[in-house]
Structure formats: C-alpha cells, structure tokens
Coordinates of C-alpha atoms in Angstrom, one line a residue:
X1 CA -2.6 -15.7 143.1
X2 CA -5.8 -14.7 144.4
X3 CA -3.3 -12.4 146.7
X4 CA -4.7 -8.4 146.1
X5 CA -1.2 -7.5 146.0
X6 CA -1.2 -4.0 143.0
X7 CA 2.4 -1.8 144.7
X8 CA 5.6 -2.3 143.9
X9 CA 7.2 -5.3 141.4
X10 CA 3.4 -6.8 141.8
X11 CA 2.5 -3.6 139.8
X12 CA 4.2 -5.0 136.6
X13 CA 3.1 -8.5 136.5
X14 CA 5.8 -9.5 138.5
X15 CA 6.0 -11.6 141.7
X16 CA 8.6 -10.1 144.4
X17 CA 10.1 -13.2 145.9
X18 CA 12.4 -11.5 148.1
X19 CA 9.2 -8.8 149.7
X20 CA 7.8 -11.8 150.9
X21 CA 10.4 -13.5 152.4
X22 CA 11.6 -10.3 154.5
X23 CA 14.7 -9.5 152.4
X24 CA 16.7 -7.2 150.6
X25 CA 17.9 -7.8 147.5
X26 CA 21.5 -8.2 148.5
X27 CA 20.7 -11.9 150.1
X28 CA 22.4 -14.5 149.8
X29 CA 22.0 -18.6 150.0
X30 CA 22.9 -18.3 154.5
X31 CA 19.8 -15.6 155.1
X32 CA 17.2 -16.9 152.4
X33 CA 17.5 -20.0 154.5
X34 CA 17.9 -18.5 157.5
X35 CA 14.7 -16.0 156.9
X36 CA 12.4 -18.9 155.1
X37 CA 12.8 -21.0 158.3
X38 CA 11.8 -18.4 160.4
X39 CA 8.4 -17.2 158.1
X40 CA 7.9 -20.9 158.1
X41 CA 7.9 -21.8 161.9
X42 CA 5.3 -18.3 162.2
X43 CA 2.8 -20.1 159.2
X44 CA 3.3 -23.5 160.4
X45 CA -0.3 -25.1 161.6
X46 CA 1.8 -26.4 164.8
X47 CA 3.4 -23.5 165.6
X48 CA 1.2 -20.8 164.9
X49 CA 0.2 -18.5 166.8
X50 CA -3.5 -17.3 166.0
X51 CA -5.5 -19.9 166.9
X52 CA -8.3 -19.5 165.6
X53 CA -10.3 -21.9 161.7
X54 CA -10.0 -18.7 160.5
X55 CA -6.1 -17.9 161.4
X56 CA -5.1 -20.8 160.6
X57 CA -6.9 -20.9 157.3
X58 CA -4.2 -18.1 155.8
X59 CA -1.8 -18.9 157.5
X60 CA -1.5 -22.1 155.8
X61 CA -2.6 -20.3 152.3
X62 CA 0.1 -16.9 152.6
X63 CA 2.8 -20.0 153.5
X64 CA 1.6 -22.5 150.5
X65 CA 0.7 -20.2 148.0
X66 CA 3.5 -17.5 148.4
X67 CA 6.1 -18.7 151.2
X68 CA 7.1 -22.0 149.9
X69 CA 7.0 -20.5 146.2
X70 CA 9.4 -18.1 147.1
X71 CA 11.6 -20.5 148.8
X72 CA 12.0 -22.8 145.4
X73 CA 13.0 -19.9 143.6
X74 CA 15.6 -18.0 145.5
X75 CA 16.8 -20.7 147.0
X76 CA 18.3 -22.5 144.1
X77 CA 21.4 -19.7 142.7
X78 CA 20.8 -20.1 139.3
X79 CA 17.3 -19.4 139.1
X80 CA 18.1 -16.8 142.0
X81 CA 20.8 -14.9 140.0
X82 CA 18.6 -15.5 136.8
X83 CA 15.3 -14.0 138.4
X84 CA 17.8 -11.1 139.7
X85 CA 18.4 -10.1 136.1
X86 CA 14.7 -9.6 134.6
X87 CA 14.5 -7.4 138.3
X88 CA 18.0 -5.5 136.9
X89 CA 16.6 -5.0 133.3
X90 CA 13.0 -4.1 134.5
X91 CA 14.5 -1.4 137.1
X92 CA 16.6 -0.1 133.6
X93 CA 13.8 -0.2 131.3
X94 CA 11.7 1.9 134.1
X95 CA 14.8 4.2 135.2
X96 CA 13.2 7.3 132.6
X97 CA 9.8 7.4 135.0
X98 CA 10.9 7.5 138.1
X99 CA 9.9 10.9 138.2
X100 CA 6.6 10.2 137.7
X101 CA 6.2 7.6 139.8
X102 CA 3.2 7.1 142.6
X103 CA 4.4 5.9 145.0
X104 CA 1.4 4.9 148.3
X105 CA 4.2 4.1 151.3
X106 CA 5.6 7.3 153.2
X107 CA 8.7 4.6 153.4
X108 CA 9.2 4.2 149.3
X109 CA 9.1 8.1 149.1
X110 CA 11.7 8.4 151.7
X111 CA 14.4 6.1 149.6
X112 CA 13.0 8.2 146.7
X113 CA 15.0 11.3 148.0
X114 CA 18.2 9.3 149.6
X115 CA 19.9 9.4 146.4
X116 CA 22.4 9.9 148.0
X117 CA 23.2 7.4 151.2
X118 CA 20.7 5.0 149.0
X119 CA 22.0 1.3 149.4
X120 CA 22.1 2.5 153.5
X121 CA 18.3 3.8 153.2
X122 CA 16.7 0.5 151.9
X123 CA 18.5 -1.9 154.2
X124 CA 17.2 0.5 157.4
X125 CA 14.0 0.5 155.3
X126 CA 13.8 -2.8 154.3
X127 CA 14.7 -3.7 158.3
X128 CA 11.8 -1.8 159.9
X129 CA 9.7 -3.6 158.0
X130 CA 10.6 -7.0 158.4
X131 CA 11.0 -7.2 162.3
X132 CA 7.5 -8.1 162.5
X133 CA 6.1 -8.9 158.9
X134 CA 4.4 -12.4 159.5
X135 CA 3.1 -10.7 163.6
X136 CA 0.1 -10.5 162.0
X137 CA -1.3 -12.6 159.7
X138 CA -4.2 -9.3 158.7
X139 CA -1.8 -7.4 158.3
X140 CA 1.4 -9.2 156.0
X141 CA 0.0 -8.2 152.5
X142 CA 0.6 -4.6 153.0
X143 CA 4.2 -5.3 154.8
X144 CA 4.7 -7.2 151.1
X145 CA 3.6 -4.3 149.5
X146 CA 5.6 -2.0 151.0
X147 CA 8.3 -4.3 150.7
X148 CA 7.7 -4.2 147.4
X149 CA 8.0 -0.6 146.6
X150 CA 11.0 -0.5 148.2
X151 CA 12.9 -2.9 146.4
X152 CA 10.7 -0.7 142.6
X153 CA 12.5 2.3 144.0
X154 CA 15.7 0.5 144.9
X155 CA 16.1 -0.7 141.5
X156 CA 15.1 2.0 139.7
X157 CA 16.8 4.2 141.3
X158 CA 20.1 2.2 140.9
X159 CA 19.6 1.7 137.8
X160 CA 19.3 5.2 136.8
X161 CA 22.4 6.3 139.0
X162 CA 24.4 3.5 136.6
X163 CA 22.6 4.8 133.3
X164 CA 23.7 8.4 134.1
X165 CA 27.3 7.1 135.6
X166 CA 28.7 5.8 132.4
X167 CA 30.5 8.0 129.8
X168 CA 29.7 8.0 126.2
X169 CA 32.6 6.4 124.5
X170 CA 33.7 9.5 121.4
X171 CA 35.0 6.9 118.7
X172 CA 36.6 8.4 115.8
X173 CA 35.9 6.8 112.7
X174 CA 38.2 6.3 110.2
X175 CA 37.5 7.0 106.4
X176 CA 35.5 4.5 104.3
X177 CA 36.7 3.6 101.1
X178 CA 33.1 3.4 98.6
X179 CA 32.4 -0.5 98.5
X180 CA 32.4 -1.8 94.9
X181 CA 29.0 -3.6 94.1
X182 CA 30.6 -7.0 93.1
X183 CA 32.0 -6.7 97.2
X184 CA 28.4 -6.1 99.3
X185 CA 27.9 -9.2 101.5
X186 CA 24.1 -10.3 103.5
X187 CA 24.7 -8.5 107.0
X188 CA 26.4 -11.7 109.5
X189 CA 24.3 -13.5 111.4
X190 CA 24.0 -12.0 114.8
X191 CA 25.6 -14.2 117.7
X192 CA 22.0 -13.7 119.4
X193 CA 20.6 -15.2 116.1
X194 CA 22.1 -17.9 116.0
X195 CA 21.7 -19.3 120.0
X196 CA 18.3 -19.2 119.4
X197 CA 18.5 -21.1 116.5
X198 CA 19.7 -23.6 118.0
X199 CA 17.5 -23.3 120.8
X200 CA 14.6 -23.5 119.1
X201 CA 16.2 -26.8 117.6
X202 CA 16.4 -28.1 121.5
X203 CA 13.1 -27.3 121.9
X204 CA 12.7 -29.5 118.9
X205 CA 14.1 -31.9 120.4
X206 CA 13.1 -31.9 123.8
X207 CA 16.1 -31.1 125.2
X208 CA 15.5 -28.3 127.6
X209 CA 17.6 -27.8 129.8
X210 CA 20.5 -27.4 127.0
X211 CA 18.7 -24.9 124.8
X212 CA 18.2 -22.8 128.6
X213 CA 21.5 -22.6 128.4
X214 CA 21.4 -21.4 125.2
X215 CA 18.3 -19.1 125.7
X216 CA 20.1 -17.6 128.8
X217 CA 24.3 -16.6 126.6
X218 CA 21.8 -15.0 124.3
X219 CA 19.9 -12.6 127.0
X220 CA 23.2 -11.8 128.3
X221 CA 23.3 -9.8 125.3
X222 CA 20.4 -8.5 124.1
X223 CA 18.3 -8.3 127.5
X224 CA 15.5 -7.1 125.6
X225 CA 14.9 -9.1 123.0
X226 CA 11.4 -11.1 123.3
X227 CA 12.0 -14.0 121.3
X228 CA 14.5 -14.7 124.3
X229 CA 12.6 -14.2 126.5
X230 CA 9.3 -15.7 125.4
X231 CA 11.0 -19.3 124.3
X232 CA 13.3 -19.3 127.5
X233 CA 8.9 -19.6 129.4
X234 CA 8.1 -22.1 127.2
X235 CA 11.5 -24.3 128.2
X236 CA 10.6 -23.4 131.6
X237 CA 6.4 -24.8 131.2
X238 CA 8.2 -27.3 129.9
X239 CA 10.0 -28.0 132.4
X240 CA 8.0 -27.6 134.9
X241 CA 9.0 -24.5 136.0
X242 CA 5.9 -22.1 135.4
X243 CA 7.7 -19.1 137.8
X244 CA 9.5 -18.7 136.5
X245 CA 8.1 -18.7 133.0
X246 CA 6.4 -16.8 134.3
X247 CA 8.8 -14.3 134.5
X248 CA 9.6 -14.8 131.3
X249 CA 6.6 -14.6 129.8
X250 CA 5.6 -11.7 130.9
X251 CA 8.4 -9.9 130.4
X252 CA 8.5 -11.0 126.3
X253 CA 5.1 -9.4 126.1
X254 CA 5.8 -6.5 127.3
X255 CA 8.2 -5.9 124.4
X256 CA 6.7 -7.0 122.0
X257 CA 2.8 -7.8 122.7
X258 CA 2.3 -9.0 119.2
X259 CA 5.9 -11.0 118.8
X260 CA 4.1 -14.5 117.6
X261 CA 6.5 -16.4 120.2
X262 CA 5.4 -14.0 123.2
X263 CA 1.8 -15.1 121.9
X264 CA 2.2 -18.3 121.8
X265 CA 4.5 -18.5 125.1
X266 CA 1.4 -16.1 127.0
X267 CA -1.1 -18.9 126.0
X268 CA 0.2 -21.3 126.7
X269 CA 1.0 -19.7 130.2
X270 CA -2.6 -19.1 130.8
X271 CA -3.1 -22.8 129.9
X272 CA -0.8 -23.5 132.7
X273 CA -2.3 -20.7 135.1
X274 CA -5.8 -21.5 134.3
X275 CA -6.0 -24.9 133.0
X276 CA -10.0 -25.2 133.1
X277 CA -10.4 -22.9 130.1
X278 CA -7.6 -24.9 128.4
X279 CA -9.4 -27.9 125.6
X280 CA -6.3 -30.0 124.9
X281 CA -7.2 -33.9 123.3
X282 CA -5.5 -37.0 123.9
X283 CA -2.5 -37.6 122.6
X284 CA -1.8 -33.7 121.7
X285 CA 2.3 -34.1 122.5
X286 CA 2.9 -37.2 119.6
X287 CA 0.4 -35.6 116.8
X288 CA 2.5 -32.1 117.3
X289 CA 5.3 -33.3 117.4
X290 CA 6.4 -31.6 121.0
X291 CA 3.6 -30.2 122.7
X292 CA 3.6 -26.9 122.9
X293 CA 7.1 -26.8 120.6
X294 CA 5.6 -28.5 117.9
X295 CA 2.4 -25.6 117.6
X296 CA 4.9 -23.1 117.5
X297 CA 8.0 -24.1 115.6
X298 CA 5.8 -26.4 113.7
X299 CA 5.9 -30.5 113.0
X300 CA 8.5 -31.8 110.6
X301 CA 8.5 -33.7 107.9

C-alpha cells in the first residue's frame, strides 16, 4: 500500500478501514457514506484546499489508495460484517497480550486505563481525532495510526472483558458403560469438515459465491479454522476482491503458516499484489482445470 503505518491493526497486517475513514467500529451505513463524502471532498482535486503540486499528488494518493478502498469495503453490509468478525476474532486472540502491549499514543494509553467506561471513552477519543483528520495532509497518516491504535485497544479490552465474564459451565458427566469393541465406530465427520469439502467442490466448479457461503457458515462454528480462512481468501481472489482475500489469507497464515492451504493462498495473494514477481504461462487457467483452485485441489481425471 506504500503507506508506512505500523501502529494499531496495521501492525498485524490488517488494513484499518475504520481508522482511514475516521469512523468508530459501530458506524452504520449512513454514517459511513456521510463520512466518506466529507473526506472525499477534502481530497478531490477540485475541492482540495492544498493547491500545491505535491499536496495534490498526496491527496490523490490518499483518496485512491486508502479512502476509496475503505469505503468500497465498509459500504457493503456483508463485507463490513465479515470484516468486523475478523477484527473481533483478532481482538479475542490478542486479549491475553494486553498487559504486554506497547502503545505509542497518549490517547491509546488513556483508553487502556478506561476499562470501566470503555465505550464512552472510546467514542470520545475517536471524535477528538477525526474532527481534523484530513485538514493537514502531512498529518493524515499519523491520525490514522492513532485511530487504529484506539481500535486495537478497544477490541482487545472489549473481547477480554467478554471472555472473562463468561461463566464456566459445570457439567456433570454421567457414568458411562464400557463400549464393546464391536460397537466402536469411527468419529463422525464434523459440520466444518463437511462445509470445507463442499466448498472445495464449489471452488473446483468455479461456483465461488456458493463456496463463500459454505465457508462463512463454517467460520461461525470454528472462527480460527486455518483451512477455512485460506479457502475463503482464495475464493475472494477469484471474485476479484483482494482486500477481503488479504484479510482471510493473513488470518490463515497467522493461525498456521505450515498449513498447505494457507501456503497456497499466500502464494496466490502475493502474485496478485505483486504481479511483477509472477510468471504465469498463457492458458494456465485452462490447463490446470481452474486456475488457483486447479493447483490447490489437483486436476480431476
């Protein structure tokens, strides 16, 4: 993306679209559109207040590389819901590291201390940053970084509170009769495994929309399933949605970088993001029986 942001969610290879637009994590469709129009007006060549050549170039780069992609994802309810799911899953995974996290901004430190009034303080701090987020183009990346750090702390603290508040159920296990050798059966195939199997079949047939539905349902059951995230990333690449693909492929890579699907998905993503390094031969899609998926599942004979 060529923007050196190393704080908040960006530190974990997740583009913080909420921070880019200057929105809290609970923003609805109307708020997202209203904020986007305001930011776009600040950066558009016809209305940008910075009339210098350097300023116009920076404004155009911010608009095309950050703001427009952020709005593209957040304006669609389905992709926004899925993106939020990934964010909250990450917050839950990182909640245990909250005591050791290093925070760069004073506002993030303030939010970290506000566990009793977390939501109230979070919205107040976000609003204090977004009022002039794009007024000085040279400070935009700094503001985005601070907002993303607020989002990261909020997610970690919020998810940590929810986990600690959940009571551990006491389950009384009834005495079991010993099972005869003849009665032993193979363990049943899980619903997630079935969804993965069906998703692979859909992907082989290039029915990516149905595969995405299957994998989304599977992730509701196992949010950290590496294979699901990897396959979902590949499906989004096929649908030409690199932003969503990157989110899920990075998630798969973090869960298990040795997973074959995660490895294949990462390679496919790198080829899309860095086409210069890829040297695909002509007619690859036809010869492999499905492009990305032909090399992953093997060609059926």
